Tab-separated table of C-alpha atoms in Angstrom:
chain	number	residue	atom	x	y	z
A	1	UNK	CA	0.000	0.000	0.000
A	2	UNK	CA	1.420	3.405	-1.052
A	3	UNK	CA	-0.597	6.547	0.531
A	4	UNK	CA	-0.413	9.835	-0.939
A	5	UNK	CA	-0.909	13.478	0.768
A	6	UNK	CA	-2.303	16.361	-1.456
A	7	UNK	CA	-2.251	18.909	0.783
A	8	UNK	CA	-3.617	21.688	-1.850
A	9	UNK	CA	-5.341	19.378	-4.518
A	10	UNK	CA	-7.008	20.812	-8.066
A	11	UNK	CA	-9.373	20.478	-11.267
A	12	UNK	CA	-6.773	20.842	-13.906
A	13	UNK	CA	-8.080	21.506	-17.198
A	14	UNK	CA	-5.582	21.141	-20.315
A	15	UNK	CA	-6.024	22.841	-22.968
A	16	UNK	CA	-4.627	22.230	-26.372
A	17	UNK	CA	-3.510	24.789	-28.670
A	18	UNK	CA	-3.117	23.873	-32.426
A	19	UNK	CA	0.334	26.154	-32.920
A	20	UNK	CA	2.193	28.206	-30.003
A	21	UNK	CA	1.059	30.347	-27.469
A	22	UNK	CA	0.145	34.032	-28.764
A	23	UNK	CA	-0.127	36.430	-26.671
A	24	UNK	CA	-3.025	39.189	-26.131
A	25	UNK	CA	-5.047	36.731	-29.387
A	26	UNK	CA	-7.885	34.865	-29.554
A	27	UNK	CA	-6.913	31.269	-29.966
A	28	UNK	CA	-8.985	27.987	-30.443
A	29	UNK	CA	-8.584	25.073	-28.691
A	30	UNK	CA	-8.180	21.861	-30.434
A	31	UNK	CA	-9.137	19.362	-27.120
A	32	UNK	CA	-10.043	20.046	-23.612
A	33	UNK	CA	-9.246	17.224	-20.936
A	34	UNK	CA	-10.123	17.732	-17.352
A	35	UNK	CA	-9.237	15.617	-14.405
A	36	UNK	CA	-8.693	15.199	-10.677
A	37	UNK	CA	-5.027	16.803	-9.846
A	38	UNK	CA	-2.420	17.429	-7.740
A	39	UNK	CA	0.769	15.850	-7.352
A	40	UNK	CA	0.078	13.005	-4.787
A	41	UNK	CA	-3.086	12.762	-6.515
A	42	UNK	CA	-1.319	11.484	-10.236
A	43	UNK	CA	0.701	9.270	-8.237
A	44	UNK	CA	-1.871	7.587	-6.268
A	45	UNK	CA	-3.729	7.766	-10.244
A	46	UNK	CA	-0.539	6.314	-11.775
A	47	UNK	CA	-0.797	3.362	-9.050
A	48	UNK	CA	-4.208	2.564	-9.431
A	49	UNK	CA	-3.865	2.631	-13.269
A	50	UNK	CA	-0.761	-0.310	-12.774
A	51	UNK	CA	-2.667	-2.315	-10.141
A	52	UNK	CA	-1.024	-0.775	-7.335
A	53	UNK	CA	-2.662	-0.859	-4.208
A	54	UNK	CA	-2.692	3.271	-2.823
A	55	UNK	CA	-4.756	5.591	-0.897
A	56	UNK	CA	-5.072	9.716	-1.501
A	57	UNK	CA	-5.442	11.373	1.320
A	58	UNK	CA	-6.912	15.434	1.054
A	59	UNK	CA	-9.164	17.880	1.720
A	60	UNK	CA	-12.224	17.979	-0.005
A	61	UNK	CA	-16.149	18.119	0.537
A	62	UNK	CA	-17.799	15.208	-0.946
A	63	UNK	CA	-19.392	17.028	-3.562
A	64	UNK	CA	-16.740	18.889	-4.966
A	65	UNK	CA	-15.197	18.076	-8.547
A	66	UNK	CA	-12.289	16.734	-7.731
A	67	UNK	CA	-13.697	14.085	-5.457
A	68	UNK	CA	-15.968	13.282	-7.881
A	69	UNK	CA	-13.459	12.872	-10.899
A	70	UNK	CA	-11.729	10.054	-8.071
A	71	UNK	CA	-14.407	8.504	-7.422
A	72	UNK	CA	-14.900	8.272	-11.409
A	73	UNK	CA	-11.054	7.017	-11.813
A	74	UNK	CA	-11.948	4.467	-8.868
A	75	UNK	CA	-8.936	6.101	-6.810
A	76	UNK	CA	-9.607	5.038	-3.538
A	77	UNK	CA	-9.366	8.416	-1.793
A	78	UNK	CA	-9.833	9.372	2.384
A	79	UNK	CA	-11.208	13.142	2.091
A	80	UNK	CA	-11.278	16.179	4.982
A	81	UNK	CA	-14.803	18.467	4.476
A	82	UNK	CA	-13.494	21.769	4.838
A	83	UNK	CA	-17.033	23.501	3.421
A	84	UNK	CA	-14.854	25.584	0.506
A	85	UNK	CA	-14.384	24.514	-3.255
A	86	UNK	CA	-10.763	23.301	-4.144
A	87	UNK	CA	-8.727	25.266	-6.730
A	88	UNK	CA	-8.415	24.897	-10.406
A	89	UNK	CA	-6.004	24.962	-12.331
A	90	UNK	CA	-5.413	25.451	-16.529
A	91	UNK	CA	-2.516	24.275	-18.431
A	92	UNK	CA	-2.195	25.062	-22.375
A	93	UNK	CA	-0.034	22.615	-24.360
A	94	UNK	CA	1.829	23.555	-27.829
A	95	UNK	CA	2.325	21.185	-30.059
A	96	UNK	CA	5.759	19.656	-29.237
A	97	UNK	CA	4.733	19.518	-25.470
A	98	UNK	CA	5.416	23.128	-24.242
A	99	UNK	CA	3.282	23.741	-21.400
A	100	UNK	CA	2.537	26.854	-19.799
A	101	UNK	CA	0.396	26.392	-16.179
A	102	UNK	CA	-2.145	28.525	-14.653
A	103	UNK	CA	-2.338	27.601	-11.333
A	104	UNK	CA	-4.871	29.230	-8.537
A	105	UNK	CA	-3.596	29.214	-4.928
A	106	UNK	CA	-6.079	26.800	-3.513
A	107	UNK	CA	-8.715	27.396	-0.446
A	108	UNK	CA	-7.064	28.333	2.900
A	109	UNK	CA	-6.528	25.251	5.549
A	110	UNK	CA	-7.163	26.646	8.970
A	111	UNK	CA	-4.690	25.092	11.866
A	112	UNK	CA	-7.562	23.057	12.616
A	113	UNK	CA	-7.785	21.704	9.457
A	114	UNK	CA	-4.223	21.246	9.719
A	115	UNK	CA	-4.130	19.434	12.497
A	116	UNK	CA	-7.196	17.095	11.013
A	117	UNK	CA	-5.692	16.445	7.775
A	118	UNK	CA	-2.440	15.376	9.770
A	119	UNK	CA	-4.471	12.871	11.690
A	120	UNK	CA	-6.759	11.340	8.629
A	121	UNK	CA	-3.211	10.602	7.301
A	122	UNK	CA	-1.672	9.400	10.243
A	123	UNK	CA	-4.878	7.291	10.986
A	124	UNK	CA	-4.258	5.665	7.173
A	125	UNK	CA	-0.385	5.262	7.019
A	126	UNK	CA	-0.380	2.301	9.315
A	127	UNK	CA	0.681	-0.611	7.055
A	128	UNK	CA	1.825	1.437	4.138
A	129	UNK	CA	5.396	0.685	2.577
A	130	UNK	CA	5.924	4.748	1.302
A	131	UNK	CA	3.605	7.427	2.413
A	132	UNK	CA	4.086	10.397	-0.293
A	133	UNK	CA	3.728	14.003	0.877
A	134	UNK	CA	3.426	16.422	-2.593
A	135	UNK	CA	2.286	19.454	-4.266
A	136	UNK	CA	2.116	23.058	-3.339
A	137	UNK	CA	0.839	23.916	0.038
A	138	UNK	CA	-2.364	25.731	0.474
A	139	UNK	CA	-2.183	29.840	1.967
A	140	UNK	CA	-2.525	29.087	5.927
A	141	UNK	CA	-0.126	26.426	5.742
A	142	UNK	CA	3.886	26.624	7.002
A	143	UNK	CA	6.855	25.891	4.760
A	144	UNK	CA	7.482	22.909	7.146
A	145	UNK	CA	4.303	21.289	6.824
A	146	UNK	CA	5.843	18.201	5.231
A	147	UNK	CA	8.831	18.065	7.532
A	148	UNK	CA	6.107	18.507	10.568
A	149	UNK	CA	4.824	15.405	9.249
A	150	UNK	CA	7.720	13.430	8.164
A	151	UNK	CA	8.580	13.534	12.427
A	152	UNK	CA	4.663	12.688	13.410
A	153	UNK	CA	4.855	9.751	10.787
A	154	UNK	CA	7.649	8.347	12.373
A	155	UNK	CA	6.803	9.062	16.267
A	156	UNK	CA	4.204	6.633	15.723
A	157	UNK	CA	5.910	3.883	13.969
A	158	UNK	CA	8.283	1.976	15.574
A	159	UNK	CA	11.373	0.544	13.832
A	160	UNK	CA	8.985	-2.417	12.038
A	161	UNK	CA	6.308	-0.890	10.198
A	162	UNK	CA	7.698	2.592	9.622
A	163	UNK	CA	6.717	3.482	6.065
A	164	UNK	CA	9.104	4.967	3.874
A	165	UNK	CA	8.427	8.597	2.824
A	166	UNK	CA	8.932	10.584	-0.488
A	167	UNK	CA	9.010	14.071	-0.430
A	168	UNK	CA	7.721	16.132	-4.050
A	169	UNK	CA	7.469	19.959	-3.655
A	170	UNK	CA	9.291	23.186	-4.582
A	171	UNK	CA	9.990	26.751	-3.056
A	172	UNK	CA	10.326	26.831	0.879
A	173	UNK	CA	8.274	23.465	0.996
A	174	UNK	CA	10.693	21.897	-0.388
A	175	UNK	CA	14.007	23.752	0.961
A	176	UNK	CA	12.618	23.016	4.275
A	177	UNK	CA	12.244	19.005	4.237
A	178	UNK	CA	16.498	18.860	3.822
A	179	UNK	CA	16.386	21.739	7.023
A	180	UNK	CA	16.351	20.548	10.866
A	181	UNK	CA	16.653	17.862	12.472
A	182	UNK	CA	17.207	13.970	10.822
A	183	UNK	CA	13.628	12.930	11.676
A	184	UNK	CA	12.321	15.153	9.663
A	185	UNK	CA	13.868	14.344	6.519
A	186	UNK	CA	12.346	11.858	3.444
A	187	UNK	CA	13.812	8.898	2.326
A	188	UNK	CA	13.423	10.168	-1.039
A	189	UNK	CA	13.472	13.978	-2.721
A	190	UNK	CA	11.872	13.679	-5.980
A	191	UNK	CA	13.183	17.402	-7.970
A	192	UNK	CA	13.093	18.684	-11.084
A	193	UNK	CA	16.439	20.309	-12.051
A	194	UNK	CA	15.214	23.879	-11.197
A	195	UNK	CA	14.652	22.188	-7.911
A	196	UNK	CA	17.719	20.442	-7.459
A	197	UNK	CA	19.493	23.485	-7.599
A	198	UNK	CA	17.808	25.073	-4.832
A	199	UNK	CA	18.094	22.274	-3.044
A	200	UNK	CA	21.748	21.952	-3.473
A	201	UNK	CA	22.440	25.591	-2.221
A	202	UNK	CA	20.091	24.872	0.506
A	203	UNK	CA	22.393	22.034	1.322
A	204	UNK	CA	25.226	24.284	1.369
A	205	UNK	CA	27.012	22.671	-2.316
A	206	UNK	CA	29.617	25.477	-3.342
A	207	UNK	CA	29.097	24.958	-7.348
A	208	UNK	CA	26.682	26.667	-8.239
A	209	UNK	CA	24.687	25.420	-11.738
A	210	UNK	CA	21.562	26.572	-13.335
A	211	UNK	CA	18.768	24.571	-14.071
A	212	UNK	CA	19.864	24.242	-17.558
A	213	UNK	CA	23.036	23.559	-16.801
A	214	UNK	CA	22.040	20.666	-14.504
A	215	UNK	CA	20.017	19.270	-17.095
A	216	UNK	CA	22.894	19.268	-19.775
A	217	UNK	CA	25.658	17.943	-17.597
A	218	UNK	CA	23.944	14.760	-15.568
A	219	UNK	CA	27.631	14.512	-13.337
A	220	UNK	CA	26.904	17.376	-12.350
A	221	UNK	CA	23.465	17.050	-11.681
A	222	UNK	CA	24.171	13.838	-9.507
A	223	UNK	CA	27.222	15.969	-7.462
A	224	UNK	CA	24.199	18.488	-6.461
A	225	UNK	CA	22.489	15.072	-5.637
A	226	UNK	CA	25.001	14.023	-3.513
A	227	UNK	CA	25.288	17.166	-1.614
A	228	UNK	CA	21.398	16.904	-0.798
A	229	UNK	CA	22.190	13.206	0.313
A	230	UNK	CA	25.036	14.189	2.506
A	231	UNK	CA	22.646	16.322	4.380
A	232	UNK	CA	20.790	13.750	5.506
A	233	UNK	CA	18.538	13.004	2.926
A	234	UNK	CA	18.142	9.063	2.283
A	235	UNK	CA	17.703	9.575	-1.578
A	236	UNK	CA	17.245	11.648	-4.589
A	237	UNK	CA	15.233	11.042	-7.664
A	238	UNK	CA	16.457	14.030	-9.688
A	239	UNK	CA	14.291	14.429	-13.303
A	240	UNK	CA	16.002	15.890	-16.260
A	241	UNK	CA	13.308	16.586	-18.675
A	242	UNK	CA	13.967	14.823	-21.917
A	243	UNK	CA	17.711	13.936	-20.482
A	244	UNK	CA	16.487	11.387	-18.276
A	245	UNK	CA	16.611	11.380	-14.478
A	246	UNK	CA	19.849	11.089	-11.916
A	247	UNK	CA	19.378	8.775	-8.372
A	248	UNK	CA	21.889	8.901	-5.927
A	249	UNK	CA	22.130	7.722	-2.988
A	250	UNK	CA	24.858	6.784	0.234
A	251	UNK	CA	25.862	3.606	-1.812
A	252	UNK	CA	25.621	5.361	-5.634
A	253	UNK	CA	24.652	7.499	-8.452
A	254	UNK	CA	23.230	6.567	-11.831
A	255	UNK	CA	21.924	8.031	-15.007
A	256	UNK	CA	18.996	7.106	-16.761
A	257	UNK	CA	17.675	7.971	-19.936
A	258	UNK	CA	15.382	6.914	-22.412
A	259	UNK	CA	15.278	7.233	-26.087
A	260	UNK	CA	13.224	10.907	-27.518
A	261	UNK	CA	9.306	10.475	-27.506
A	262	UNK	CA	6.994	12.870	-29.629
A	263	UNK	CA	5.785	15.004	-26.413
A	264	UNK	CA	2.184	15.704	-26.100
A	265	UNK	CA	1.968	17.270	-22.822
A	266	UNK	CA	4.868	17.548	-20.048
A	267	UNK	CA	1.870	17.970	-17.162
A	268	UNK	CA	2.278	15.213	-14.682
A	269	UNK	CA	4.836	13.389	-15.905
A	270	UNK	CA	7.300	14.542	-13.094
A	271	UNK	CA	4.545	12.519	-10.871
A	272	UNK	CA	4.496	9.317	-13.010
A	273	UNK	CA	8.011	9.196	-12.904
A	274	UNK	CA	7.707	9.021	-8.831
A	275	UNK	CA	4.801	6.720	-8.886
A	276	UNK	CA	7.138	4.470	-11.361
A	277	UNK	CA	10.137	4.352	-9.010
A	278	UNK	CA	7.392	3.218	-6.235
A	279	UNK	CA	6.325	0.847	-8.304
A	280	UNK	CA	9.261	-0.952	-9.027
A	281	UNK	CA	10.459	-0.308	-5.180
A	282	UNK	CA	6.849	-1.869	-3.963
A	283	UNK	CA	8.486	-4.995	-5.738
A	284	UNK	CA	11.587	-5.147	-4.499
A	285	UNK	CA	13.212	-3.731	-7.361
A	286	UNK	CA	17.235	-2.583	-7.011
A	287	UNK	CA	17.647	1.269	-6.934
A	288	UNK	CA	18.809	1.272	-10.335
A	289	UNK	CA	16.114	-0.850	-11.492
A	290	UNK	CA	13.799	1.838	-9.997
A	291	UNK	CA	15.375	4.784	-11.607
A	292	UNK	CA	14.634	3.047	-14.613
A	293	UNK	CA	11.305	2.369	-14.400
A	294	UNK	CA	10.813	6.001	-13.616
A	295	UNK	CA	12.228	7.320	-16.508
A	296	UNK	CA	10.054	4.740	-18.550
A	297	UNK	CA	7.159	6.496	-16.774
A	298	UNK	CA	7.678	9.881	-17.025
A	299	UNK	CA	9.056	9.442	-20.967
A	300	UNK	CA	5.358	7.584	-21.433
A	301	UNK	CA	3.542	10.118	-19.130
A	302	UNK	CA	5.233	12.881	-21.562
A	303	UNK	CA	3.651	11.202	-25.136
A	304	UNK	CA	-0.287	11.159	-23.440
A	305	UNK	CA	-2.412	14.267	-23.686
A	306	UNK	CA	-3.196	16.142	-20.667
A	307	UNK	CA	-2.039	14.846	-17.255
A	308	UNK	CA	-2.929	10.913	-18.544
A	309	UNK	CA	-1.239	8.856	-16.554
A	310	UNK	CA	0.579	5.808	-18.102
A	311	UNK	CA	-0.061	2.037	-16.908
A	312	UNK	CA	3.252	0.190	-16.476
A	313	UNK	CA	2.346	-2.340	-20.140
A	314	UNK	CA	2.337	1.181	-21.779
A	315	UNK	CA	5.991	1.921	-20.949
A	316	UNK	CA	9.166	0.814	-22.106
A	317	UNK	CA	12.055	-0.131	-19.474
A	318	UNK	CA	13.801	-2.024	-21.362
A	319	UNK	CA	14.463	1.038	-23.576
A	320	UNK	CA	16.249	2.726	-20.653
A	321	UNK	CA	20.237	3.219	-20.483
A	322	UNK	CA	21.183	3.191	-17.315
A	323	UNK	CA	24.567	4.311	-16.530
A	324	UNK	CA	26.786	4.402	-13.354
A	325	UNK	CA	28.135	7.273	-12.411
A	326	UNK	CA	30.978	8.519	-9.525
A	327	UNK	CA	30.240	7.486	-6.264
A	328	UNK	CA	33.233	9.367	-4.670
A	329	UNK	CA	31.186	12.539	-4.198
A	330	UNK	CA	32.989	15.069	-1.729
């Protein structure tokens, strides 16, 4: 059983343009897909979609949209009433997968609604092999939400059934899961390069690259990694857009990538390339072995309109290089 937190879930509607963006015109769409979202949301969709046993947990009256759209997807779901619509968001594709988001900031979560959607989780993670905590956080909510979490998690495990947890954000969220003390850091980071390298100042790494640099040079990528690792981290699942993705860990560092799809939409597939590195963890998989099955979901995530999420017979592992890199990160 994975379980997923969505802390600030949406409606996201993608909409696809038939040439590139233009803007101040009026432009037609060519399609119009709408479905339940939010990043632990896709991965708990990407696990049902694969047979995967999982669990969203969120806020959400029964009757709002996004509920509904679960309960459509038959994503078994554990919802918190909090009597206010939850957000939506657009995104407009261009053909050749550039995607441009439109993203509202979601209702506010009171403390006490804090404090309830803490427990609902808590109540649900007993049992579960990873517990995921991503997405944005709703306004009303502190930067170390997840890392307030991460430590209640694991107060009320004991050594035996403590589930593993993955950690997808960005901005402060994310900056402050590597921050404090160890029990409130994730077995697993799950960036995007723009990520990593906030991260990897966070962390203190002197070398500083840009996103684009990180992308373009995957050593370097996995040395930024490492630096997030050495803080305390247990893992990170670093994605590379159409270069692939970088793990690294205390015992290595690899390099994955996966041959050039035709890319319909980029939405989501940083969250089917998680929820395919749980997959292949959930059975037993080596780390390398999951790195590769996430780049084989995010590269089939990427050639699906919208924010589809793939099942595992429509990717392609065996297409995946993986590659060892240095493990004698200082």
């Amino acid at each position: 059983m994975i379980v997923t937190l969505t802390a600030n879930p949406s409606l996201d509607r993608t909409v696809a343009l038939p040439g590139p963006l233009l803007r101040g015109e009026v432009q037609r769409a060519i399609s119009v897909r709408q479905e339940s979202g939010g990043k632990g949301v896709n991965v708990s969709r990407a696990l049902v979609a694969s047979g995967l046993k999982t669990l969203a947990v969120l806020p959400g009256s029964e009757a709002d949209p996004v509920l509904a759209g679960l309960r459509d997807g038959d994503v078994p779901f554990a919802a918190l009433p909090i009597g206010e619509p939850l957000r939506s968001n657009v995104a407009l594709t261009e053909p050749g997968g550039v995607t441009t988001k439109i993203n509202e900031p979601g209702p506010v979560l009171s403390e006490d609604q804090q404090e309830a959607l803490i427990g609902l989780l808590l109540d649900h993670s007993r049992g579960a092999s990873w517990v995921v905590l991503a997405g944005s956080l709703p306004p009303g909510v502190p930067a170390d939400f997840y890392a307030t979490v991460t430590r209640r998690l694991r107060s009320i495990h004991d050594g035996t059934d403590a589930p593993r947890i993955a950690v997808d954000s960005s901005g402060e969220p994310l900056a402050a899961a590597i921050s404090g003390d160890a029990a409130g850091k994730p077995d697993l980071l799950k960036p995007n390069a723009e990520e990593l390298a906030e991260l990897a100042a966070a962390a203190g790494f002197a070398t500083h690259k840009t996103a684009e640099e990180l992308e373009a040079d995957p050593e370097a990528a996995a040395d930024a990694a490492a630096a997030v690792v050495r803080s305390g981290v247990g893992a990170v699942l670093a994605t590379l857009g159409s270069k692939g993705a970088v793990l690294v860990t205390a015992d290595g560092a690899w390099l994955a990538t996966h041959p050039p799809v035709k890319a319909v939409s980029t939405v989501g597939a940083g969250d089917s390339s998680l929820a395919g590195y749980l997959l292949a963890s959930s059975e037993g998989a080596a780390p390398a072995d999951c790195l590769r099955q996430a780049v084989a979901h995010g590269a089939a995530a990427a050639s699906l309109p919208g924010s589809t999420v793939p099942a595992v017979h429509q990717t392609t592992p065996d297409a995946v290089t993986i590659t060892a890199l240095r493990k004698d990160r200082k």
